[in-house]
Coordinates of C-alpha atoms and ligand atoms in Angstrom, one line a residue:
X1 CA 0.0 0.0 0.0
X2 CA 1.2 3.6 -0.9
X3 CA -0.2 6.9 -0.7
X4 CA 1.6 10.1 -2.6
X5 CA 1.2 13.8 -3.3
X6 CA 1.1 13.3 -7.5
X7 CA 0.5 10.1 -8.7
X8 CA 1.0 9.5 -12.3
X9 CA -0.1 7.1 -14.6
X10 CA 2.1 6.2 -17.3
X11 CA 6.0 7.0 -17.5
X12 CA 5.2 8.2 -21.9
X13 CA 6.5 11.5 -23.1
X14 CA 3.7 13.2 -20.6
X15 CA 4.0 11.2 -17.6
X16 CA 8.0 11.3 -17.9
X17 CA 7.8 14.9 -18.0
X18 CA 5.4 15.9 -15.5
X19 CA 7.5 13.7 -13.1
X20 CA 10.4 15.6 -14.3
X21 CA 8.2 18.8 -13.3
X22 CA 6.6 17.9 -10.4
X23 CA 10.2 16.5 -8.7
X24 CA 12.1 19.3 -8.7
X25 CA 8.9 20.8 -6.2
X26 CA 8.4 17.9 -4.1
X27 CA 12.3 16.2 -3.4
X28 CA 11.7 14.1 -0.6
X29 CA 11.4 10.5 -1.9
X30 CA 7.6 9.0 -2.2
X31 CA 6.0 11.8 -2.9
X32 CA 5.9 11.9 -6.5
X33 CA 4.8 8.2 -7.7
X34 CA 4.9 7.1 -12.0
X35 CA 3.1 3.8 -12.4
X36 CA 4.2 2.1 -15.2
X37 CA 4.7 -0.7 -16.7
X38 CA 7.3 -0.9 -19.3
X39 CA 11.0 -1.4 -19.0
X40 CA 11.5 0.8 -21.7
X41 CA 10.7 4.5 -22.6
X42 CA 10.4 5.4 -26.5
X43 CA 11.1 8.4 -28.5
X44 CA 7.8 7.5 -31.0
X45 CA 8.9 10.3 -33.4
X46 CA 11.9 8.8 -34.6
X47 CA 9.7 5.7 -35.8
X48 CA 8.9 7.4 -39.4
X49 CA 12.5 8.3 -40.0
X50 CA 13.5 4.1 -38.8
X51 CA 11.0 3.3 -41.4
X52 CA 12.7 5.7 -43.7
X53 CA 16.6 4.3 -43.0
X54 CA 16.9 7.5 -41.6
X55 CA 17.8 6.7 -38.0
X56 CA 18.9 3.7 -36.4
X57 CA 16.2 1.8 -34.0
X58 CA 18.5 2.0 -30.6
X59 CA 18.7 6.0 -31.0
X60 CA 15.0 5.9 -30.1
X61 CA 15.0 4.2 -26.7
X62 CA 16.4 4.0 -23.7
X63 CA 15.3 2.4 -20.0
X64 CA 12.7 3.3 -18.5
X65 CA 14.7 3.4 -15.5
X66 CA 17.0 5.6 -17.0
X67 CA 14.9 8.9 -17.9
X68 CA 12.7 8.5 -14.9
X69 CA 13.3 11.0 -12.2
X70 CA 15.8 9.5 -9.4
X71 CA 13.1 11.0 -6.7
X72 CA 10.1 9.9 -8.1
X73 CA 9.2 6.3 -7.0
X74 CA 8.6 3.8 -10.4
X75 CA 5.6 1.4 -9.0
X76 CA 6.5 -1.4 -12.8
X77 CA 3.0 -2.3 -12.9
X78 CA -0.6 -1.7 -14.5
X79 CA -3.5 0.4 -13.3
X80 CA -6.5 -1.6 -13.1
X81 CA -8.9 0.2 -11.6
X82 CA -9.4 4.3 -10.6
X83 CA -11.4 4.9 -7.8
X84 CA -11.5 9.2 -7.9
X85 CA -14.8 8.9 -5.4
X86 CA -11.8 7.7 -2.6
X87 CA -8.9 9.2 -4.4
X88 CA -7.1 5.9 -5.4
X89 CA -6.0 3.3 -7.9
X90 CA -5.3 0.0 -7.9
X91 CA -2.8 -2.3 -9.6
X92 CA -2.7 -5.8 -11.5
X93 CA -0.6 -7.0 -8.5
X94 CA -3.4 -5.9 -6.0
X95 CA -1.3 -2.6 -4.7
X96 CA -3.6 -0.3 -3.9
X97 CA -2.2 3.9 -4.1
X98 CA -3.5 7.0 -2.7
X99 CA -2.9 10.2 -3.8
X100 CA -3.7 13.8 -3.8
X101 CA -3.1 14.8 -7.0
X102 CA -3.2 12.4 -10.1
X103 CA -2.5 12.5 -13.2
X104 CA -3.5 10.3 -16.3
X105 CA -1.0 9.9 -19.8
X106 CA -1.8 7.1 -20.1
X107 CA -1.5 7.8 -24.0
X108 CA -3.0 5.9 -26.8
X109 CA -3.7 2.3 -27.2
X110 CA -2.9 0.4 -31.1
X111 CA -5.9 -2.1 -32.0
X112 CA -3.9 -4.5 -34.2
X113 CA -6.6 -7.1 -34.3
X114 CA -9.4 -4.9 -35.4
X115 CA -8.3 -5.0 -39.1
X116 CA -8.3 -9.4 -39.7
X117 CA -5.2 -10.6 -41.5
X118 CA -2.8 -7.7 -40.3
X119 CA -1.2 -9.5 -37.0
X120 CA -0.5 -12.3 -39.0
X121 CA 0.9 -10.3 -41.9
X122 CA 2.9 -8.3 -39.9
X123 CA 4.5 -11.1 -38.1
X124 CA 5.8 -13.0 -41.4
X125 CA 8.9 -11.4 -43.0
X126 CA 8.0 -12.1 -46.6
X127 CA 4.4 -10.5 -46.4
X128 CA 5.1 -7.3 -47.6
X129 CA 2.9 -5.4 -44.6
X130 CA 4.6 -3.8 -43.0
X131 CA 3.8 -0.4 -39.8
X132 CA 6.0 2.5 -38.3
X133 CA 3.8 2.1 -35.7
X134 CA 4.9 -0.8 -33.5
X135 CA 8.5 -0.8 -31.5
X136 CA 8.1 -4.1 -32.3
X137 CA 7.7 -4.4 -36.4
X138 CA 9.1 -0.5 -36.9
X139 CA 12.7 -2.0 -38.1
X140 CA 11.4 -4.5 -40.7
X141 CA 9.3 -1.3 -42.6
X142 CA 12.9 -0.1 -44.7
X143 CA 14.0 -3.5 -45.4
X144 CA 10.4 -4.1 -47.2
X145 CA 10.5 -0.6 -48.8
X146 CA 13.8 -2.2 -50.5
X147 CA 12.3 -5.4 -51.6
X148 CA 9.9 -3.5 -53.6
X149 CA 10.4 -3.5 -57.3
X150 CA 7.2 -3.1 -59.1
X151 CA 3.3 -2.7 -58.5
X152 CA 1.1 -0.8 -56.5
X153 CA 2.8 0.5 -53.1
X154 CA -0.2 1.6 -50.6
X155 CA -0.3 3.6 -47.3
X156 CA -3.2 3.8 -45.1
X157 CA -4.5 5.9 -42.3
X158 CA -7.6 4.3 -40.3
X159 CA -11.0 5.9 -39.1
X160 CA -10.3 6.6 -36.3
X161 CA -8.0 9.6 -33.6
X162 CA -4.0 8.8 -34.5
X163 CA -1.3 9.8 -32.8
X164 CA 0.6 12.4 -35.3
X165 CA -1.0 12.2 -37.8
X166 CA 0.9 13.2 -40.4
X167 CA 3.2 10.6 -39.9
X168 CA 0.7 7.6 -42.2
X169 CA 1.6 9.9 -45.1
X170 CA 5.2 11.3 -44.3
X171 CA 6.9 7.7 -44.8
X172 CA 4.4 7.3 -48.1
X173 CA 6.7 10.4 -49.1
X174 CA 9.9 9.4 -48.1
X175 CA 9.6 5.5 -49.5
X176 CA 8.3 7.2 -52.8
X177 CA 11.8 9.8 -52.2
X178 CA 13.6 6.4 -52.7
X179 CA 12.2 4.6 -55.2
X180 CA 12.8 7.7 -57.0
X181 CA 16.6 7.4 -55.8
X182 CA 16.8 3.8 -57.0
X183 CA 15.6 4.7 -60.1
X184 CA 12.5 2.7 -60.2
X185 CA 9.7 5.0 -59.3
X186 CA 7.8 4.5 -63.2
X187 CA 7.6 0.9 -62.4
X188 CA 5.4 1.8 -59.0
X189 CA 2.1 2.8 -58.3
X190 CA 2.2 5.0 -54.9
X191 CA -1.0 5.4 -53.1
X192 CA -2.1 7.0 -50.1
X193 CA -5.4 6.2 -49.2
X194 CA -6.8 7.5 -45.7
X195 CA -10.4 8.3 -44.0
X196 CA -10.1 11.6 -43.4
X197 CA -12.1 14.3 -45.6
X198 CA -8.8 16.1 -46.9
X199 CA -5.2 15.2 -46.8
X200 CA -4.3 17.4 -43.7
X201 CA -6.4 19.3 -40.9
X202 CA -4.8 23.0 -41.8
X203 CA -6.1 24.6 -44.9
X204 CA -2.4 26.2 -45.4
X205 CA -0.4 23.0 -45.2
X206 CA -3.2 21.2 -46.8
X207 CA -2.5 22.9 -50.2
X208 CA 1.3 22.5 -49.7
X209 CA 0.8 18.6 -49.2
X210 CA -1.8 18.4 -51.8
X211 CA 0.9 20.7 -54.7
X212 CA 3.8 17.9 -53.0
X213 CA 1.4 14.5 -54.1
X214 CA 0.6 16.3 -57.6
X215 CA 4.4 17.1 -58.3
X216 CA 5.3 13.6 -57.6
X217 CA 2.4 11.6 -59.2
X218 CA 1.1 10.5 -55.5
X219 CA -2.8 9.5 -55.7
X220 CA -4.5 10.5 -53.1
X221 CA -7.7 8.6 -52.3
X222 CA -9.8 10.2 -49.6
X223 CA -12.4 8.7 -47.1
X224 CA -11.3 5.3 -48.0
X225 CA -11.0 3.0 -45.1
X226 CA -8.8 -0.6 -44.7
X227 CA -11.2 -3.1 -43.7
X228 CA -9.2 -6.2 -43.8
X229 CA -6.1 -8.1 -45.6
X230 CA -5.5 -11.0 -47.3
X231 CA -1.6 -12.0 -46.6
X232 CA -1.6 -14.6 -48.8
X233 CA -2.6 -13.5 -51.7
X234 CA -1.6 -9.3 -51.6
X235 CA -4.9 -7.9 -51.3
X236 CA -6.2 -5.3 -48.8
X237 CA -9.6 -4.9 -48.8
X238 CA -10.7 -1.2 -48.8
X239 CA -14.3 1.1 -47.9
X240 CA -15.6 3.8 -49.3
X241 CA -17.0 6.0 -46.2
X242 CA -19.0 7.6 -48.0
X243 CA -21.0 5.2 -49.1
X244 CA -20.1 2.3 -46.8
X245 CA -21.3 -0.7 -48.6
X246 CA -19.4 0.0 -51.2
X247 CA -15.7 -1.9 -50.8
X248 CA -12.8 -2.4 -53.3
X249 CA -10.0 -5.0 -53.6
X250 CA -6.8 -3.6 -54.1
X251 CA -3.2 -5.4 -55.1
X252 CA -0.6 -4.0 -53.0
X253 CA 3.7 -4.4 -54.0
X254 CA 4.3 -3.0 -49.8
X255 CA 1.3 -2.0 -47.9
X256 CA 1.8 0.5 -45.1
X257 CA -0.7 0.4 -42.2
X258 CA -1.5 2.9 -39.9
X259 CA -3.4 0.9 -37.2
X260 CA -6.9 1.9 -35.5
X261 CA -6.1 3.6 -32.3
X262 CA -8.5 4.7 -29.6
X263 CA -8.0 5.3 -25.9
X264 CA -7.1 2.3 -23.1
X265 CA -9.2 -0.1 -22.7
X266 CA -8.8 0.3 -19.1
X267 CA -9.8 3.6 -19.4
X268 CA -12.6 3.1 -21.5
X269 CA -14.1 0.8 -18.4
X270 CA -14.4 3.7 -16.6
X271 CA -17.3 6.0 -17.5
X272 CA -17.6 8.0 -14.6
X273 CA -13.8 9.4 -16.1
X274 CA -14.2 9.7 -19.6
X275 CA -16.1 11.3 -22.4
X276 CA -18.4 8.9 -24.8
X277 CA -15.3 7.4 -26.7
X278 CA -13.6 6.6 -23.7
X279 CA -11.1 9.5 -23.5
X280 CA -10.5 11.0 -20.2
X281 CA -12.9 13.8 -19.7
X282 CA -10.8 17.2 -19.3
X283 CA -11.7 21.0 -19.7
X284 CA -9.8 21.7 -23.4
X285 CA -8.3 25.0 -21.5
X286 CA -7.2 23.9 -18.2
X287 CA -6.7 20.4 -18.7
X288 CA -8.4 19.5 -15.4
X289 CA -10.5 16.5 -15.1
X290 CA -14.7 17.7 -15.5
X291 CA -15.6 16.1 -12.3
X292 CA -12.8 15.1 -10.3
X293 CA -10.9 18.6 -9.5
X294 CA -7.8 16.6 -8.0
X295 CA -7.1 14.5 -11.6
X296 CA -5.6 16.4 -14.2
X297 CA -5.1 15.1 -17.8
X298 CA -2.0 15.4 -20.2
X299 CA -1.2 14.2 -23.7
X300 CA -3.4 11.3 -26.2
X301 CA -5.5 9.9 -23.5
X302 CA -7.6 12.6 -23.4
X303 CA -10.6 14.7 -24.8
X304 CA -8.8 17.8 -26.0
X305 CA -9.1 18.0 -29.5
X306 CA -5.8 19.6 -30.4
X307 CA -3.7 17.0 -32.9
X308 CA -2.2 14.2 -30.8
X309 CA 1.1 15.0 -30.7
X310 CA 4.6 15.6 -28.6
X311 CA 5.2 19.1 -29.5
X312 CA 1.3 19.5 -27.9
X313 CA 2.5 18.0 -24.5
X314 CA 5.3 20.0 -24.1
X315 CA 2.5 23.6 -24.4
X316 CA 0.4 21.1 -22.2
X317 CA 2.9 20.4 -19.5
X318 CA 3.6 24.1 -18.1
X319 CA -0.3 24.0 -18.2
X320 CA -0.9 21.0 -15.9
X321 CA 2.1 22.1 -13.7
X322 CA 0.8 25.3 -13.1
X323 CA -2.7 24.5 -12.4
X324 CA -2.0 21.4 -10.4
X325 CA -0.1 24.2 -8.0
X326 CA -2.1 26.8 -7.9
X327 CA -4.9 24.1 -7.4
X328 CA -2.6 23.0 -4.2
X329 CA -2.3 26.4 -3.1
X330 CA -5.9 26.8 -2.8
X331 CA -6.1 29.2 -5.6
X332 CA -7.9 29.9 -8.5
X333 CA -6.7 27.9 -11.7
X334 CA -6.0 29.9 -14.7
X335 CA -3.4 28.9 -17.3
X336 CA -4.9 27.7 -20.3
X337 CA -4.1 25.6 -23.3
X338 CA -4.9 26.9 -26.8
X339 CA -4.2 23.6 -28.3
X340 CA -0.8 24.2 -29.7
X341 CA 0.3 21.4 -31.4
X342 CA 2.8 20.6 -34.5
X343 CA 4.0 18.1 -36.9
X344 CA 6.9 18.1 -38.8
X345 CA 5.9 16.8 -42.0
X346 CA 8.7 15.2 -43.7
X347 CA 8.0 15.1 -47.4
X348 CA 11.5 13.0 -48.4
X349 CA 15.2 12.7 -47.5
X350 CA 16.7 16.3 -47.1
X351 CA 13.0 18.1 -46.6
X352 CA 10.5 19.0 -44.5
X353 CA 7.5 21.2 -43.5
X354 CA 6.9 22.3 -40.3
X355 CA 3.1 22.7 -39.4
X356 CA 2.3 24.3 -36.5
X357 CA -1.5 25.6 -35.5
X358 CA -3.8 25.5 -32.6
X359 CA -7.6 24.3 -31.3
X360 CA -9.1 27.0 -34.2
X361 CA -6.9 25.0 -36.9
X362 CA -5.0 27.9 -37.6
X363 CA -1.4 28.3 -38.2
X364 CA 0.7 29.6 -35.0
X365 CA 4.1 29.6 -36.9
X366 CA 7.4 29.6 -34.4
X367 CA 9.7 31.0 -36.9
X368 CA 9.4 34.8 -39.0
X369 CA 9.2 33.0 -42.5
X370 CA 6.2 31.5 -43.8
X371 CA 6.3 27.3 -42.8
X372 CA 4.0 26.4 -45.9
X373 CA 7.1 25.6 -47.7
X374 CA 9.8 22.5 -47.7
X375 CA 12.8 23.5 -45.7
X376 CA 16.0 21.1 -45.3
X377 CA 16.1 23.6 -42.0
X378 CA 12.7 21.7 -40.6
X379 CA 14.7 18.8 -41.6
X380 CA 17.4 18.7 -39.5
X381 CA 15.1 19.7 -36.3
X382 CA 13.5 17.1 -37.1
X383 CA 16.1 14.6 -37.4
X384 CA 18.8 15.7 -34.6
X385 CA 17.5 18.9 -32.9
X386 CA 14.3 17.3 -31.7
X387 CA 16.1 14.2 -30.5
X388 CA 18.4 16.4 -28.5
X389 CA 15.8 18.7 -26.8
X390 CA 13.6 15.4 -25.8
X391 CA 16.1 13.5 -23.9
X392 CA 17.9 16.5 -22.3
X393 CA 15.3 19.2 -21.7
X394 CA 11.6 17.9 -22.4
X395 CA 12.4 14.4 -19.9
X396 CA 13.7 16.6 -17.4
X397 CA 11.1 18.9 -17.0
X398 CA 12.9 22.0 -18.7
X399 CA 11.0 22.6 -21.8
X400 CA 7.5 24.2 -22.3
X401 CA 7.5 24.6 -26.0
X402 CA 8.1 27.0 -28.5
X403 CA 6.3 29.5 -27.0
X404 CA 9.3 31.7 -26.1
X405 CA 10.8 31.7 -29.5
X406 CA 7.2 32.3 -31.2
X407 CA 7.7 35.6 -29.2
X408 CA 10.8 36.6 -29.8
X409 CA 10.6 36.1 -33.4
X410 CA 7.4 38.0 -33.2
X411 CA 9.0 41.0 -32.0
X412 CA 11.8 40.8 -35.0
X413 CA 8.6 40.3 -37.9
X414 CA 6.8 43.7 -36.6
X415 CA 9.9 45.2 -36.0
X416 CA 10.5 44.7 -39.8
X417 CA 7.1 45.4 -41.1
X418 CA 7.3 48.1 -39.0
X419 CA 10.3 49.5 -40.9
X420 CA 8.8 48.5 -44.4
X421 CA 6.0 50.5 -43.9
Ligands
LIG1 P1 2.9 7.6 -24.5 O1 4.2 8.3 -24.7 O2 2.5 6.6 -25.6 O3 2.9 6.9 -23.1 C1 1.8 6.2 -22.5 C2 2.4 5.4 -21.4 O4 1.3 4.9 -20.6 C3 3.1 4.1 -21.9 O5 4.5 4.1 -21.5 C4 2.3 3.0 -21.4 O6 3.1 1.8 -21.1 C5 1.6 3.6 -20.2 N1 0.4 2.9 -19.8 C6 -0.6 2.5 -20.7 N2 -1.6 1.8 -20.0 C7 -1.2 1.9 -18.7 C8 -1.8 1.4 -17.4 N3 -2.9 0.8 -17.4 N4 -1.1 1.7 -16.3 C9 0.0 2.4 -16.3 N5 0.6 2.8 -17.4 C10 0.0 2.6 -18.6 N6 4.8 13.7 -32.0 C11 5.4 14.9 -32.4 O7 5.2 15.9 -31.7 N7 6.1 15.0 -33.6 C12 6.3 13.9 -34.4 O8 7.0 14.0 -35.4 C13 5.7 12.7 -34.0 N8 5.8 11.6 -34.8 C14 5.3 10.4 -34.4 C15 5.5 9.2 -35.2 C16 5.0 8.0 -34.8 C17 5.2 6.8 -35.7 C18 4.3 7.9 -33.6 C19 3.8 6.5 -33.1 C20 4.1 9.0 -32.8 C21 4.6 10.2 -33.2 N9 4.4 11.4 -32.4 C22 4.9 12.6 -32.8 C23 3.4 11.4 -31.3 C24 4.0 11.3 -29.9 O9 5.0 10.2 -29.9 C25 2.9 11.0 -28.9 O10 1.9 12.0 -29.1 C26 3.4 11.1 -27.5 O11 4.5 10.2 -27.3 C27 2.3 10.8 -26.5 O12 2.7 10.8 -25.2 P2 1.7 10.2 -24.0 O13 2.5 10.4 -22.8 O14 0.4 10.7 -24.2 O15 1.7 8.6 -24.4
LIG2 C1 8.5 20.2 -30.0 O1 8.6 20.9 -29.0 C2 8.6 18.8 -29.9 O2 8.8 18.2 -28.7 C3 10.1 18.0 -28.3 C4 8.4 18.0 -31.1 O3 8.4 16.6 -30.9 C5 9.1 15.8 -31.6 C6 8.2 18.6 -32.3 O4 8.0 17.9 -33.3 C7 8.1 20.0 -32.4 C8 7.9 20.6 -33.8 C9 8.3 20.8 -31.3 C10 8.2 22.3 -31.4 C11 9.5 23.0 -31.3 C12 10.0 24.0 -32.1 C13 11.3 24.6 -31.8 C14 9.2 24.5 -33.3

């Protein structure tokens, strides 16, 4: 049996961090508690550029122990049940913890099995199926990319929340970037086909992506849905939505899949915490929990609809950390989330563009040059500068976003218009 100040579930990108946070308050040992199960922490966004050849698979992990605070206390096990009415939670091995203050990032959960044939496909190294998605199948996706030599290549995105999603379509962009390379790229088919209604959320970065797919002969099929696969003989089976009787069989030389995701399951058993889907039921602006005042909420587990992302926990994080003291010092809770979130949207090897926008879907650009464009600049963030800030300032509880910069750069652009005019 425990009992804590700030309990947090999970020991992801937000539950790392708000430990981090929530540490350097409260030192004394015990006081902060992360329960979570894995022995190993992952840096997901490296995943697309794995799949890519990009990266290696080892630069995007390390233990769990490892970038865990040294004064927070790592309970290795599963929540089970929430009880908010009494303030605790209790564990698969039957440990029951209190706490004053708690926490959920508990992040999203990958439904393999709902799409039939993909588990097997996945698991059998001549299939050609292949996912950036899973730690566990992320390093077979640029060995298949290689074996392709003609046909159809397709990428999917399901119907339903992903996290970043941009990333179903930026390693459509960079497996088409080599095929190109390997001078191959008439012999192939490349096909992105996803359930959404446009190719991206934000009008501005829309139009970039769409003038990207028509420059490089990518066909873009919209509200089409993967309903199932057939290993054996190639064929994915897809649905219109808009008329959802309708299916289609199509061939596939590599199929990419972006799995259904939705939030825990455990979660989801808990309706007194969560929102119809089964996301954790927080204010969009303060991120505090709707019913329980002492649980807060941070990253994909819950309601907010900003674009599940990273970059959006690290705008979250001063958020939560804020609230969660003034709501300790019996004050008034007041900083609020606009929903910042980004994805770097890495359209082949050498380029990328940076979207960044908020709740409204409007840009909310960090640098003074207009993002809508491919930058090798965005590139190289993404590829080593991000890295670097996660491990040594994000982890450890020193970085809020770009907030700061958006500022400062701010001051330069109406400085300069200024002068223009
Ligand atoms: P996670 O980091 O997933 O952590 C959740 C944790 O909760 C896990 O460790 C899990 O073990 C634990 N947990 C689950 N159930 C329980 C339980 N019952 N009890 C206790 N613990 C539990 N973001 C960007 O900003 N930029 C990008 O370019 C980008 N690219 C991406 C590419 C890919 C392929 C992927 C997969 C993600 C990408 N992301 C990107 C998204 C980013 O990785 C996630 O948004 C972020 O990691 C979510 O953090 P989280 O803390 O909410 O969840
Ligand atoms: C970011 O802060 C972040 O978290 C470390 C990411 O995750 C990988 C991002 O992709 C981005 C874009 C940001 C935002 C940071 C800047 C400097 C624009």
């Amino acid at each position: 049996q425990h009992s804590c100040k700030i309990l947090i579930i999970g020991g992801g990108t937000g539950g790392c961090t708000m430990a981090a946070k929530f540490t350097k308050q409260y030192k004394e040992p015990k006081q902060v508690i992360v329960v979570e199960p894995s022995d190993i922490h992952y840096y997901q966004p490296l995943f697309t550029l794995i799949g890519g050849g990009i990266k290696l698979f080892k630069s995007s992990n390390r233990p769990m122990a490892q970038v865990l605070p040294r004064n927070a206390k790592w309970i290795k096990d599963s929540v089970i049940t929430f009880q908010p009415e009494s303030n605790n939670i209790i564990t698969s091995n039957g440990d029951t913890i209190q706490y004053e203050i708690m926490i959920v990032a508990m992040g999203l959960q990958l439904y393999w099995d709902k799409i039939p044939g993909l588990i097997e496909g996945l698991k059998n190294p001549d299939s050609q199926i292949c996912s950036i998605y899973g730690p566990e199948m992320v390093t077979e996706v640029f060995n298949k990319i290689k074996k392709v030599s003609n046909g159809t290549a397709v990428f999917t995105f399901p119907n339903t929340p992903v996290k970043c999603p941009g990333a179903p379509q930026k390693i459509a962009y960079i497996a088409e970037d080599y095929w190109q390379q390997k001078k191959i790229r008439d012999k192939l088919k490349v096909v992105y086909n996803t359930s959404l209604p446009d190719i991206f959320g934000v009008k501005k970065y829309a139009d970039s992506l769409w003038a990207v797919c028509k420059k490089r002969g990518i066909i873009v099929n919209l509200q089409t849905n993967l309903l199932k696969i057939d290993p054996d003989n190639r064929e994915a089976i897809f649905q219109n939505l808009k008329d959802p009787d309708k299916t289609f069989v199509q061939k596939y030389a590599l199929l990419h899949v972006t799995p259904p995701m939705g939030p825990p399951s455990i979660l989801k058993n808990h309706t007194n915490l969560t929102n119809a889907a089964g996301f954790l039921r927080v204010d969009p602006k303060t991120l505090q929990h709707e019913q329980y005042t002492n649980i807060f909420g941070i990253g994909d587990c819950t309601n907010t609809p900003n674009s599940k992302t990273m970059a959006a926990i690290s705008s979250q994080s001063k958020v939560v950390y804020r609230n969660v003291m003034d709501y300790l010092a019996g004050k008034e809770i007041r900083s609020v989330y606009e929903g910042y979130a980004s994805c770097p949207l890495v359209t082949g090897y050498g380029k990328c563009i940076l979207a960044e926008f908020d709740y409204k879907l409007q840009p909310l650009e960090t640098f003074p040059f207009d993002q809508g464009k491919e930058y090798y600049m965005m590139y190289w963030l993404k590829k080593t500068f991000f890295p670097f800030l996660y491990w040594n300032l994000m982890l450890k509880g020193n970085w809020d976003g770009p907030e700061v910069f958006r500022k400062y750069f701010n001051v330069f652009k109406r400085k300069s218009t200024e002068s223009v005019n």
